Amino acid sequence: MLMTYDDVLDAATVQRFREALAGAEWIDGATTAGSLSRAVKRNQQLDDRSPTAIRLGNDILRRLGAHPGFLSAALPERIHPPKFNRYAGGGRYGVHVDGAIMRIAEANLTLRSDLSATLFLTDPGDYDGGELRIETPFGAQAVKLPAGSMVLYPSSSLHEVTPVTRGERVCAFFWIQSMVRDEAARALLHDLDRSIQSLSARSTPDDHDIVALTGVYHNLLRRWASV
Ligand code: NI
């Protein structure tokens, strides 16, 4: 399942992020790639320990923590601190799959990547290329979203970033370990939650069927979640 959210950062916040990132120190992205993906990765990244990366990353995490759509879809147990990358001058990241297990050194934690997220910080009109192409069971999907929008996709997917041939493409990206590891189970819970929300909006608060369905949601979550 591939989900997009168009309201993660508002325009003023994107502008603030872009200004902070323009003045930050960027390093060769290949230094952080695994041995297989190093050969296909040509971009720049912010040092994870830089004050700018930490400050902006925390800002993103705070907003996601209050984003009902994201929380319902991802059911996050643990989120990797957001990283920042920049592609320009033909920069690309060839087809690869993200590592399954990530180390969060600062927090002395390990994370299983169930979901990958890319938050776009550059408007699509400001660069050519730079599509995030994700392999799905229904074929490859090319994702290029407005600044402030985010895509969420299964970390098990093969994906690539096509060459940026004009301008520059700046994004934040990170991984999520979900409380519900099984993707199909997580998708069912998300569908059920959305239907309950939609029914609730046009019913009375004491509607017995909605209370019962909410019970079903929580009892499924109790069966399927690991916390
Ligand atoms: Ni990747």
Short mmCIF file of C-alpha atoms and ligand atoms in Angstrom, two decimals:
data_model
loop_
_atom_site.label_atom_id
_atom_site.label_comp_id
_atom_site.label_asym_id
_atom_site.label_seq_id
_atom_site.Cartn_x
_atom_site.Cartn_y
_atom_site.Cartn_z
CA MET A 1 0.00 0.00 0.00
CA LEU A 2 1.26 3.42 -0.94
CA MET A 3 -0.14 6.39 0.97
CA THR A 4 0.40 10.10 0.38
CA TYR A 5 -0.28 13.01 2.75
CA ASP A 6 -0.40 16.54 1.42
CA ASP A 7 -0.50 18.40 4.70
CA VAL A 8 2.55 17.36 6.71
CA LEU A 9 4.27 20.77 6.47
CA ASP A 10 2.61 24.07 5.53
CA ALA A 11 4.22 26.45 3.02
CA ALA A 12 5.77 28.73 5.66
CA THR A 13 7.35 25.74 7.43
CA VAL A 14 8.71 24.36 4.15
CA GLN A 15 10.27 27.76 3.49
CA ARG A 16 11.85 27.78 6.96
CA PHE A 17 13.20 24.24 6.40
CA ARG A 18 14.63 25.17 2.99
CA GLU A 19 16.43 28.21 4.41
CA ALA A 20 17.94 26.18 7.24
CA LEU A 21 18.99 23.41 4.83
CA ALA A 22 20.49 25.85 2.29
CA GLY A 23 22.99 26.98 4.93
CA ALA A 24 23.75 23.48 6.24
CA GLU A 25 26.82 21.41 5.51
CA TRP A 26 26.10 18.56 3.06
CA ILE A 27 28.22 15.42 2.78
CA ASP A 28 28.52 12.72 0.09
CA GLY A 29 25.57 10.35 0.47
CA ALA A 30 27.68 7.35 -0.56
CA THR A 31 29.41 7.42 2.84
CA THR A 32 26.20 6.24 4.52
CA ALA A 33 25.16 3.62 1.94
CA GLY A 34 25.53 -0.12 2.43
CA SER A 35 28.09 -1.94 0.27
CA LEU A 36 25.52 -2.92 -2.38
CA SER A 37 23.73 0.41 -2.71
CA ARG A 38 26.91 2.52 -2.62
CA ALA A 39 27.51 1.88 -6.31
CA VAL A 40 24.10 3.28 -7.31
CA LYS A 41 23.80 6.17 -4.83
CA ARG A 42 24.80 9.62 -6.02
CA ASN A 43 23.44 12.37 -3.77
CA GLN A 44 24.25 14.44 -0.71
CA GLN A 45 23.05 14.08 2.85
CA LEU A 46 23.14 16.06 6.05
CA ASP A 47 25.24 14.62 8.85
CA ASP A 48 22.67 13.01 11.19
CA ARG A 49 24.39 14.60 14.19
CA SER A 50 24.29 18.15 12.81
CA PRO A 51 22.14 20.56 14.87
CA THR A 52 20.05 21.40 11.78
CA ALA A 53 19.23 17.73 11.06
CA ILE A 54 18.29 17.12 14.70
CA ARG A 55 16.16 20.27 15.02
CA LEU A 56 14.25 19.82 11.75
CA GLY A 57 13.92 16.08 12.31
CA ASN A 58 12.35 16.62 15.73
CA ASP A 59 9.98 19.17 14.21
CA ILE A 60 8.82 16.55 11.66
CA LEU A 61 8.38 13.89 14.37
CA ARG A 62 6.31 16.27 16.50
CA ARG A 63 3.96 16.97 13.60
CA LEU A 64 3.62 13.31 12.68
CA GLY A 65 2.76 12.49 16.28
CA ALA A 66 -0.36 14.65 15.87
CA HIS A 67 -1.27 13.50 12.33
CA PRO A 68 -4.29 11.14 12.55
CA GLY A 69 -3.96 9.82 8.97
CA PHE A 70 -0.32 8.90 9.40
CA LEU A 71 -0.86 7.36 12.84
CA SER A 72 -3.79 5.26 11.58
CA ALA A 73 -1.86 3.95 8.55
CA ALA A 74 1.53 3.37 10.15
CA LEU A 75 0.63 2.46 13.75
CA PRO A 76 4.19 3.49 14.61
CA GLU A 77 6.09 1.79 17.41
CA ARG A 78 9.40 3.49 16.61
CA ILE A 79 10.43 6.13 14.05
CA HIS A 80 13.97 6.62 12.83
CA PRO A 81 15.15 10.24 13.27
CA PRO A 82 14.51 11.89 9.87
CA LYS A 83 17.46 12.26 7.52
CA PHE A 84 17.83 14.87 4.78
CA ASN A 85 19.11 14.43 1.24
CA ARG A 86 19.73 16.57 -1.82
CA TYR A 87 19.98 15.53 -5.46
CA ALA A 88 21.31 17.83 -8.21
CA GLY A 89 23.46 17.70 -11.37
CA GLY A 90 22.28 14.25 -12.50
CA GLY A 91 22.32 12.85 -8.96
CA ARG A 92 20.28 9.67 -8.53
CA TYR A 93 19.80 6.62 -6.38
CA GLY A 94 19.46 3.45 -8.48
CA VAL A 95 17.13 0.56 -7.71
CA HIS A 96 17.65 -0.76 -4.18
CA VAL A 97 15.80 -2.04 -1.16
CA ASP A 98 16.23 -0.34 2.21
CA GLY A 99 18.03 -2.23 4.95
CA ALA A 100 15.74 -4.30 7.19
CA ILE A 101 17.36 -3.43 10.49
CA MET A 102 18.53 0.07 11.38
CA ARG A 103 20.62 1.15 14.30
CA ILE A 104 19.67 4.40 16.05
CA ALA A 105 23.03 5.02 17.68
CA GLU A 106 22.07 8.15 19.63
CA ALA A 107 19.17 6.36 21.33
CA ASN A 108 20.93 2.98 21.60
CA LEU A 109 17.95 1.38 19.83
CA THR A 110 17.40 -0.91 16.88
CA LEU A 111 14.52 -0.48 14.43
CA ARG A 112 12.98 -2.90 11.91
CA SER A 113 12.02 -0.93 8.82
CA ASP A 114 8.39 -1.80 8.00
CA LEU A 115 7.56 1.48 6.25
CA SER A 116 9.68 4.02 4.41
CA ALA A 117 8.70 7.68 4.21
CA THR A 118 9.84 10.52 1.96
CA LEU A 119 8.79 14.08 2.77
CA PHE A 120 9.28 16.37 -0.23
CA LEU A 121 10.74 19.82 0.49
CA THR A 122 11.10 21.14 -3.09
CA ASP A 123 8.22 21.96 -5.41
CA PRO A 124 8.10 19.66 -8.47
CA GLY A 125 8.27 22.66 -10.82
CA ASP A 126 11.70 23.58 -9.46
CA TYR A 127 13.47 20.46 -10.76
CA ASP A 128 13.32 17.90 -13.57
CA GLY A 129 13.58 14.17 -12.89
CA GLY A 130 13.98 13.15 -9.28
CA GLU A 131 10.94 10.87 -9.27
CA LEU A 132 10.71 8.30 -6.52
CA ARG A 133 9.83 5.14 -8.47
CA ILE A 134 8.40 2.41 -6.26
CA GLU A 135 7.74 -1.15 -7.42
CA THR A 136 4.28 -2.28 -6.32
CA PRO A 137 2.28 -5.46 -7.03
CA PHE A 138 0.45 -3.35 -9.65
CA GLY A 139 3.59 -2.12 -11.40
CA ALA A 140 6.01 0.73 -10.75
CA GLN A 141 4.55 4.01 -9.48
CA ALA A 142 6.37 7.32 -9.93
CA VAL A 143 5.94 9.70 -7.00
CA LYS A 144 6.82 13.39 -7.16
CA LEU A 145 4.83 15.42 -4.66
CA PRO A 146 4.43 19.11 -3.80
CA ALA A 147 6.70 20.50 -1.10
CA GLY A 148 5.32 19.62 2.33
CA SER A 149 3.76 16.35 1.11
CA MET A 150 4.86 12.89 2.16
CA VAL A 151 4.66 9.37 0.74
CA LEU A 152 4.60 6.25 2.89
CA TYR A 153 5.41 2.86 1.29
CA PRO A 154 6.42 -0.64 2.37
CA SER A 155 10.16 -0.83 3.09
CA SER A 156 10.17 -4.21 1.35
CA SER A 157 9.62 -2.45 -2.01
CA LEU A 158 12.33 -2.03 -4.60
CA HIS A 159 12.63 1.68 -5.33
CA GLU A 160 14.86 4.30 -6.94
CA VAL A 161 15.25 8.05 -7.37
CA THR A 162 15.63 8.96 -11.05
CA PRO A 163 18.37 11.44 -12.06
CA VAL A 164 17.74 15.11 -11.26
CA THR A 165 18.62 16.86 -14.50
CA ARG A 166 17.63 20.45 -13.59
CA GLY A 167 17.50 22.26 -10.26
CA GLU A 168 17.82 20.42 -6.98
CA ARG A 169 15.55 18.09 -5.06
CA VAL A 170 15.63 18.25 -1.25
CA CYS A 171 13.74 15.73 0.87
CA ALA A 172 13.53 14.31 4.36
CA PHE A 173 13.32 10.54 4.63
CA PHE A 174 13.01 8.03 7.45
CA TRP A 175 11.73 4.59 8.44
CA ILE A 176 9.01 3.35 10.73
CA GLN A 177 8.74 0.19 12.76
CA SER A 178 5.04 -0.51 13.07
CA MET A 179 3.30 -2.09 16.05
CA VAL A 180 1.68 -4.33 13.41
CA ARG A 181 4.41 -5.99 11.41
CA ASP A 182 2.18 -7.71 8.85
CA GLU A 183 1.36 -5.33 6.03
CA ALA A 184 -2.00 -6.92 5.16
CA ALA A 185 -3.16 -6.83 8.79
CA ARG A 186 -2.07 -3.19 9.08
CA ALA A 187 -3.98 -2.31 5.90
CA LEU A 188 -7.16 -3.98 7.25
CA LEU A 189 -6.91 -2.02 10.50
CA HIS A 190 -6.43 1.20 8.55
CA ASP A 191 -9.49 0.48 6.37
CA LEU A 192 -11.57 -0.35 9.43
CA ASP A 193 -10.44 2.78 11.26
CA ARG A 194 -11.28 4.99 8.29
CA SER A 195 -14.76 3.51 8.01
CA ILE A 196 -15.38 3.97 11.73
CA GLN A 197 -14.25 7.61 11.52
CA SER A 198 -16.48 8.19 8.52
CA LEU A 199 -19.51 6.55 10.19
CA SER A 200 -18.89 8.48 13.42
CA ALA A 201 -19.01 11.78 11.56
CA ARG A 202 -22.65 11.13 10.56
CA SER A 203 -23.96 9.35 13.69
CA THR A 204 -24.72 10.12 17.30
CA PRO A 205 -21.89 9.60 19.82
CA ASP A 206 -23.74 6.72 21.54
CA ASP A 207 -24.40 4.71 18.35
CA HIS A 208 -24.13 1.13 19.56
CA ASP A 209 -22.86 -0.26 16.24
CA ILE A 210 -20.01 2.24 16.16
CA VAL A 211 -19.09 1.33 19.72
CA ALA A 212 -19.12 -2.35 18.70
CA LEU A 213 -17.00 -1.71 15.59
CA THR A 214 -14.55 0.31 17.66
CA GLY A 215 -14.34 -2.71 19.96
CA VAL A 216 -13.58 -4.94 16.96
CA TYR A 217 -10.81 -2.52 15.89
CA HIS A 218 -9.18 -2.58 19.30
CA ASN A 219 -9.53 -6.33 19.72
CA LEU A 220 -7.89 -6.93 16.33
CA LEU A 221 -5.13 -4.50 17.28
CA ARG A 222 -4.70 -6.41 20.56
CA ARG A 223 -4.26 -9.67 18.59
CA TRP A 224 -1.92 -8.31 15.98
CA ALA A 225 0.20 -5.63 17.69
CA SER A 226 3.55 -6.26 19.32
CA VAL A 227 4.59 -3.56 21.76
NI NI B 1 15.81 3.76 -0.25
#
